[in-house]
mmCIF file of N, CA and C in Angstrom:
data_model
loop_
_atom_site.group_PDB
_atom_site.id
_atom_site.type_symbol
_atom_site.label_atom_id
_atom_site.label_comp_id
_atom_site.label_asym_id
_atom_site.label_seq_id
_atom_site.Cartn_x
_atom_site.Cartn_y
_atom_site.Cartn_z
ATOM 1 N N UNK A 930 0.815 -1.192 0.000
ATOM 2 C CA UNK A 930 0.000 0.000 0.000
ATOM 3 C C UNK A 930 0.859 1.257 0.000
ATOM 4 N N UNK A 931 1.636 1.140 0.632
ATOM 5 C CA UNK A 931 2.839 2.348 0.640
ATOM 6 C C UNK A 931 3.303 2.710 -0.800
ATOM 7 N N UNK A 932 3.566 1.558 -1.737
ATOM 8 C CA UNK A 932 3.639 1.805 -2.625
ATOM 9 C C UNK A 932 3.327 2.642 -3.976
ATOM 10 N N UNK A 933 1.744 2.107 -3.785
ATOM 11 C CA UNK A 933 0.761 3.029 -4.141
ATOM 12 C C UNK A 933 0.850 4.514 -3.725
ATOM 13 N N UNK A 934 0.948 4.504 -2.493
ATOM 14 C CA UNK A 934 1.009 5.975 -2.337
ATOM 15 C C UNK A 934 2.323 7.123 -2.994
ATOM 16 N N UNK A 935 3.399 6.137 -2.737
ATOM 17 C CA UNK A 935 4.867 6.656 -3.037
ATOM 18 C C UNK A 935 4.850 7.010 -4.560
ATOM 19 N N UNK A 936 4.486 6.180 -5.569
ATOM 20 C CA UNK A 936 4.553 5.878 -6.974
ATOM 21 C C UNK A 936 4.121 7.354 -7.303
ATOM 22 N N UNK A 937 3.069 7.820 -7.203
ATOM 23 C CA UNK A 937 3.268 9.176 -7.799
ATOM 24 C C UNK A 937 3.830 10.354 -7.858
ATOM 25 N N UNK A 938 4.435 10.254 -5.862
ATOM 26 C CA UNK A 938 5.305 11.115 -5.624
ATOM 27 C C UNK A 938 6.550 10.954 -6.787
ATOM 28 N N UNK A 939 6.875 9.761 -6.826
ATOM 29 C CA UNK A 939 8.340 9.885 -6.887
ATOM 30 C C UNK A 939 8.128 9.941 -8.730
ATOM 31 N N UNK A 940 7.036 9.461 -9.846
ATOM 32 C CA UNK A 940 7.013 10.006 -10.723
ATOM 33 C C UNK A 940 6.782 11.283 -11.274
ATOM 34 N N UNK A 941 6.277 12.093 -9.996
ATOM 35 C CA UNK A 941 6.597 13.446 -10.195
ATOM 36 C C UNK A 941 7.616 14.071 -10.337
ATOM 37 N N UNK A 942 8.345 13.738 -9.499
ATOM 38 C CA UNK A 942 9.474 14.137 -9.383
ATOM 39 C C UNK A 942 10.791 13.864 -10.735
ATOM 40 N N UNK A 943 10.378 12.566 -11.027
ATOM 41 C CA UNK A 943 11.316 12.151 -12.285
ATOM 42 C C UNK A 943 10.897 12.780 -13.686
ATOM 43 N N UNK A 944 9.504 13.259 -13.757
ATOM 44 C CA UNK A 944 9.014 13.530 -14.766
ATOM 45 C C UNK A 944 9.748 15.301 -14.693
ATOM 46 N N UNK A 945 9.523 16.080 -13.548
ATOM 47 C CA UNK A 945 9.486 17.454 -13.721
ATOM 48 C C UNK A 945 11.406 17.590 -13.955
ATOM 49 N N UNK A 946 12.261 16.487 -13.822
ATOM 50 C CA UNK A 946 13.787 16.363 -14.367
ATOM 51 C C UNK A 946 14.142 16.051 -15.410
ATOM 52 N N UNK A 947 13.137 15.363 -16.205
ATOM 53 C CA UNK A 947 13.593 14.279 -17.484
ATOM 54 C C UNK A 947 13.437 15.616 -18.573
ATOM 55 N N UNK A 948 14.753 15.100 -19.032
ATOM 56 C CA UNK A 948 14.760 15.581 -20.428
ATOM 57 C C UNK A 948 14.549 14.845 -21.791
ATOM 58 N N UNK A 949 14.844 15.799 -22.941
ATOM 59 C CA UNK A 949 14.627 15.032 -24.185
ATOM 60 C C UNK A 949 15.777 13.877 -24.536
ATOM 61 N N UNK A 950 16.773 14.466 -23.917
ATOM 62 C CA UNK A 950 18.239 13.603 -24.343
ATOM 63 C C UNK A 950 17.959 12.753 -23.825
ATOM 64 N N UNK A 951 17.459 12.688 -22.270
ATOM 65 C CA UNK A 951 17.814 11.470 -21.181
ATOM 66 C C UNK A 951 16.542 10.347 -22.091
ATOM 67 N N UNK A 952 15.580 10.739 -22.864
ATOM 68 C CA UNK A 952 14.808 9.667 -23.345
ATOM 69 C C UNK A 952 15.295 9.138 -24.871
ATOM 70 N N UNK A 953 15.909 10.058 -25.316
ATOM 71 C CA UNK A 953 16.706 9.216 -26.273
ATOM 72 C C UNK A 953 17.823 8.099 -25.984
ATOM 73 N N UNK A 954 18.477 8.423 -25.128
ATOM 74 C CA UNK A 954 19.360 7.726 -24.411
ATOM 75 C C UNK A 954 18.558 6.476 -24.098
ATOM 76 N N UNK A 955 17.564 6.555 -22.919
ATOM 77 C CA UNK A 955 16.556 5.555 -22.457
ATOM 78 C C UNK A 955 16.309 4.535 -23.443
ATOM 79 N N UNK A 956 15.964 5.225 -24.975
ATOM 80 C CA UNK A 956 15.134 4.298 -26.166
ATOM 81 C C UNK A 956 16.890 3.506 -26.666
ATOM 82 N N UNK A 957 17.615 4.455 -26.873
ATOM 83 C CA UNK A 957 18.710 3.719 -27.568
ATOM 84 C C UNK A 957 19.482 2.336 -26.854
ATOM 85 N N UNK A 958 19.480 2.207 -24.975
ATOM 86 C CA UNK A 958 19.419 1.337 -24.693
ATOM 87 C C UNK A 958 18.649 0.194 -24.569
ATOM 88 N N UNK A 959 17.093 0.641 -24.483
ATOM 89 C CA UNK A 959 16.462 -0.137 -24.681
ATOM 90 C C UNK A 959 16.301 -1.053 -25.878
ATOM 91 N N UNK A 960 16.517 -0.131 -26.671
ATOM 92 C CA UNK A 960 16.339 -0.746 -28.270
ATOM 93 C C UNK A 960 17.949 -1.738 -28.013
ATOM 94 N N UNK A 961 18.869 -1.440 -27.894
ATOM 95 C CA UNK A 961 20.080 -2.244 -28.157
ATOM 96 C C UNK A 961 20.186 -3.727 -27.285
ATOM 97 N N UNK A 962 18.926 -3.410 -25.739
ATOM 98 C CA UNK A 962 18.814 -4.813 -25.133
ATOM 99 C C UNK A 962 17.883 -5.701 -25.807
ATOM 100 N N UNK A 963 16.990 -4.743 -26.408
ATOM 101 C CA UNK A 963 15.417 -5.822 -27.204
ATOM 102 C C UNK A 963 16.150 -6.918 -28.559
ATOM 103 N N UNK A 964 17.502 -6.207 -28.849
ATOM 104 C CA UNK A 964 17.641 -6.140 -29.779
ATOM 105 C C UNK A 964 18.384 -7.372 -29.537
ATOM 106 N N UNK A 965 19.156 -7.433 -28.874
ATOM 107 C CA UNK A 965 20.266 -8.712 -28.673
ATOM 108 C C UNK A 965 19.203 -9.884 -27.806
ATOM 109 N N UNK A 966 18.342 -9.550 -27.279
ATOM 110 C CA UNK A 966 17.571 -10.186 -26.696
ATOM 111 C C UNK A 966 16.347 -11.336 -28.179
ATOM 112 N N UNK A 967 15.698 -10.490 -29.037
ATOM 113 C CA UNK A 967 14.944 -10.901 -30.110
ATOM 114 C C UNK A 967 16.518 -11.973 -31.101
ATOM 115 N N UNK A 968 17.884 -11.735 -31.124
ATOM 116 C CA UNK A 968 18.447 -11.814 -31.859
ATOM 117 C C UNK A 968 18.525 -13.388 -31.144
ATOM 118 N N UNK A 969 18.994 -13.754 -29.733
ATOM 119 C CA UNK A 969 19.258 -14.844 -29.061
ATOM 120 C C UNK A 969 17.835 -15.956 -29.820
ATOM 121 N N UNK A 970 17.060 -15.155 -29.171
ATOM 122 C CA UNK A 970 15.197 -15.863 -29.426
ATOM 123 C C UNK A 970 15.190 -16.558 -30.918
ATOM 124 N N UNK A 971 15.367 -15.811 -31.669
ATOM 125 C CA UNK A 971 15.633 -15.923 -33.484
ATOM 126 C C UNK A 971 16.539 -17.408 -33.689
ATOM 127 N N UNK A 972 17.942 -16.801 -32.771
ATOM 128 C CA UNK A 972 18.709 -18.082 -33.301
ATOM 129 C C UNK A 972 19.049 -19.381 -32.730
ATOM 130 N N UNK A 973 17.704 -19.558 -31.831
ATOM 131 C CA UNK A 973 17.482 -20.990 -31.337
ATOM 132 C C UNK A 973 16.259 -21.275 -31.913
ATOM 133 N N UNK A 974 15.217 -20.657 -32.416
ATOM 134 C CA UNK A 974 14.498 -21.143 -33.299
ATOM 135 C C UNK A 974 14.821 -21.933 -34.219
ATOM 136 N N UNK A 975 15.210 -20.741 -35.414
ATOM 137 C CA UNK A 975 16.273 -21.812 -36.475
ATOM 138 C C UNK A 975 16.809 -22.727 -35.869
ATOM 139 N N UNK A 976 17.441 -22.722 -35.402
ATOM 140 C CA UNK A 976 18.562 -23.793 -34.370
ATOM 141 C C UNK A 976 17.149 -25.258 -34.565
ATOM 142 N N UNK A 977 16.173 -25.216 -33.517
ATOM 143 C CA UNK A 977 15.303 -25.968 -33.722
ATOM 144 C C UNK A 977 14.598 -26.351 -34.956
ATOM 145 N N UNK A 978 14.109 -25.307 -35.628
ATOM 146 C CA UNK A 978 13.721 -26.174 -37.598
ATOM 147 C C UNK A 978 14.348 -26.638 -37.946
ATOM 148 N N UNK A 979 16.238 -26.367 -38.349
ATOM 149 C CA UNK A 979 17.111 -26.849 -38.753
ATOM 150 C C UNK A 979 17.215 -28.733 -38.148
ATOM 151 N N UNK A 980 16.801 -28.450 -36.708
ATOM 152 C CA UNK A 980 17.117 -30.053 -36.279
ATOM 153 C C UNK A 980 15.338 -30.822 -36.776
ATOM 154 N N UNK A 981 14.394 -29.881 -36.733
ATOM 155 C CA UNK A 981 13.547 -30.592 -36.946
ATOM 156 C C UNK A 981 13.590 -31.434 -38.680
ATOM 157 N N UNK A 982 14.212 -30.002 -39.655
ATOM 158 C CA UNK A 982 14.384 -30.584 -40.792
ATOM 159 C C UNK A 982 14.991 -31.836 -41.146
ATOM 160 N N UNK A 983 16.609 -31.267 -40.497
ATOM 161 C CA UNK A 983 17.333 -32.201 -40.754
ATOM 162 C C UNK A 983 17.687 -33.863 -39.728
ATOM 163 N N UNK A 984 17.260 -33.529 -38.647
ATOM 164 C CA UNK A 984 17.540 -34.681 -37.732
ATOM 165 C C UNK A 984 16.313 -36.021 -38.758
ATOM 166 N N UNK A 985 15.515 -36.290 -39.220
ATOM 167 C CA UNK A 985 15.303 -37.285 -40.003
ATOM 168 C C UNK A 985 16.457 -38.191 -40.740
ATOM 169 N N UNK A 986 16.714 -37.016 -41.839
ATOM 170 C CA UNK A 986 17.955 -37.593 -42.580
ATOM 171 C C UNK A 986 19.200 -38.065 -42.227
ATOM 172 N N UNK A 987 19.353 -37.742 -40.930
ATOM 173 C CA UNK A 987 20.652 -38.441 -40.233
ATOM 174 C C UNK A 987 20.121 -39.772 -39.202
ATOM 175 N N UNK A 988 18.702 -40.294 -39.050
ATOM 176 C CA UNK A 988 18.414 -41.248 -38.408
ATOM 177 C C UNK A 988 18.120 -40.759 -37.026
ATOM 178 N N UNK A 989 17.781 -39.079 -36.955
ATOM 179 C CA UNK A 989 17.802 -38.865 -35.054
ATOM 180 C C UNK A 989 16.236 -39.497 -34.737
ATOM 181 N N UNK A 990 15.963 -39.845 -33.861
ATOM 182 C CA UNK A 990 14.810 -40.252 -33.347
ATOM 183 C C UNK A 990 14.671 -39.821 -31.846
ATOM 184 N N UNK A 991 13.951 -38.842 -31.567
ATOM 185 C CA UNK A 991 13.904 -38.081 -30.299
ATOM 186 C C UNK A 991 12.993 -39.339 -29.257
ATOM 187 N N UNK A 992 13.534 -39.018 -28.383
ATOM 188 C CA UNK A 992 12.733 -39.723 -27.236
ATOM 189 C C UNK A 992 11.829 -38.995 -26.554
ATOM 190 N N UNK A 993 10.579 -39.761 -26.135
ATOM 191 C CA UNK A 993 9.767 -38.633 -25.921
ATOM 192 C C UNK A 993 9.491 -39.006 -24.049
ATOM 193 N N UNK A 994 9.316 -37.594 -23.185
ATOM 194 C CA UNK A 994 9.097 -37.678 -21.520
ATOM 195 C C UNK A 994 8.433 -38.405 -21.543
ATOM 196 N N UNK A 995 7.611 -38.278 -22.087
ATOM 197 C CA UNK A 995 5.997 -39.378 -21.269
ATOM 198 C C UNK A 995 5.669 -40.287 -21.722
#
Protein backbone atom coordinates (compact mmCIF):
# COMPACT_ATOMS: atom_id res chain seq x y z
CA UNK A 1 0.00 0.00 0.00
CA UNK A 2 2.84 2.35 0.64
CA UNK A 3 3.64 1.80 -2.63
CA UNK A 4 0.76 3.03 -4.14
CA UNK A 5 1.01 5.97 -2.34
CA UNK A 6 4.87 6.66 -3.04
CA UNK A 7 4.55 5.88 -6.97
CA UNK A 8 3.27 9.18 -7.80
CA UNK A 9 5.30 11.11 -5.62
CA UNK A 10 8.34 9.89 -6.89
CA UNK A 11 7.01 10.01 -10.72
CA UNK A 12 6.60 13.45 -10.19
CA UNK A 13 9.47 14.14 -9.38
CA UNK A 14 11.32 12.15 -12.29
CA UNK A 15 9.01 13.53 -14.77
CA UNK A 16 9.49 17.45 -13.72
CA UNK A 17 13.79 16.36 -14.37
CA UNK A 18 13.59 14.28 -17.48
CA UNK A 19 14.76 15.58 -20.43
CA UNK A 20 14.63 15.03 -24.18
CA UNK A 21 18.24 13.60 -24.34
CA UNK A 22 17.81 11.47 -21.18
CA UNK A 23 14.81 9.67 -23.35
CA UNK A 24 16.71 9.22 -26.27
CA UNK A 25 19.36 7.73 -24.41
CA UNK A 26 16.56 5.56 -22.46
CA UNK A 27 15.13 4.30 -26.17
CA UNK A 28 18.71 3.72 -27.57
CA UNK A 29 19.42 1.34 -24.69
CA UNK A 30 16.46 -0.14 -24.68
CA UNK A 31 16.34 -0.75 -28.27
CA UNK A 32 20.08 -2.24 -28.16
CA UNK A 33 18.81 -4.81 -25.13
CA UNK A 34 15.42 -5.82 -27.20
CA UNK A 35 17.64 -6.14 -29.78
CA UNK A 36 20.27 -8.71 -28.67
CA UNK A 37 17.57 -10.19 -26.70
CA UNK A 38 14.94 -10.90 -30.11
CA UNK A 39 18.45 -11.81 -31.86
CA UNK A 40 19.26 -14.84 -29.06
CA UNK A 41 15.20 -15.86 -29.43
CA UNK A 42 15.63 -15.92 -33.48
CA UNK A 43 18.71 -18.08 -33.30
CA UNK A 44 17.48 -20.99 -31.34
CA UNK A 45 14.50 -21.14 -33.30
CA UNK A 46 16.27 -21.81 -36.47
CA UNK A 47 18.56 -23.79 -34.37
CA UNK A 48 15.30 -25.97 -33.72
CA UNK A 49 13.72 -26.17 -37.60
CA UNK A 50 17.11 -26.85 -38.75
CA UNK A 51 17.12 -30.05 -36.28
CA UNK A 52 13.55 -30.59 -36.95
CA UNK A 53 14.38 -30.58 -40.79
CA UNK A 54 17.33 -32.20 -40.75
CA UNK A 55 17.54 -34.68 -37.73
CA UNK A 56 15.30 -37.29 -40.00
CA UNK A 57 17.95 -37.59 -42.58
CA UNK A 58 20.65 -38.44 -40.23
CA UNK A 59 18.41 -41.25 -38.41
CA UNK A 60 17.80 -38.87 -35.05
CA UNK A 61 14.81 -40.25 -33.35
CA UNK A 62 13.90 -38.08 -30.30
CA UNK A 63 12.73 -39.72 -27.24
CA UNK A 64 9.77 -38.63 -25.92
CA UNK A 65 9.10 -37.68 -21.52
CA UNK A 66 6.00 -39.38 -21.27
Amino acid sequence: MIINQLLPIGSFIAIQSFKAGDLMQLLGISGAAIAFGFRDILEHLLAGIFILFLAPAYGYKPRLLW
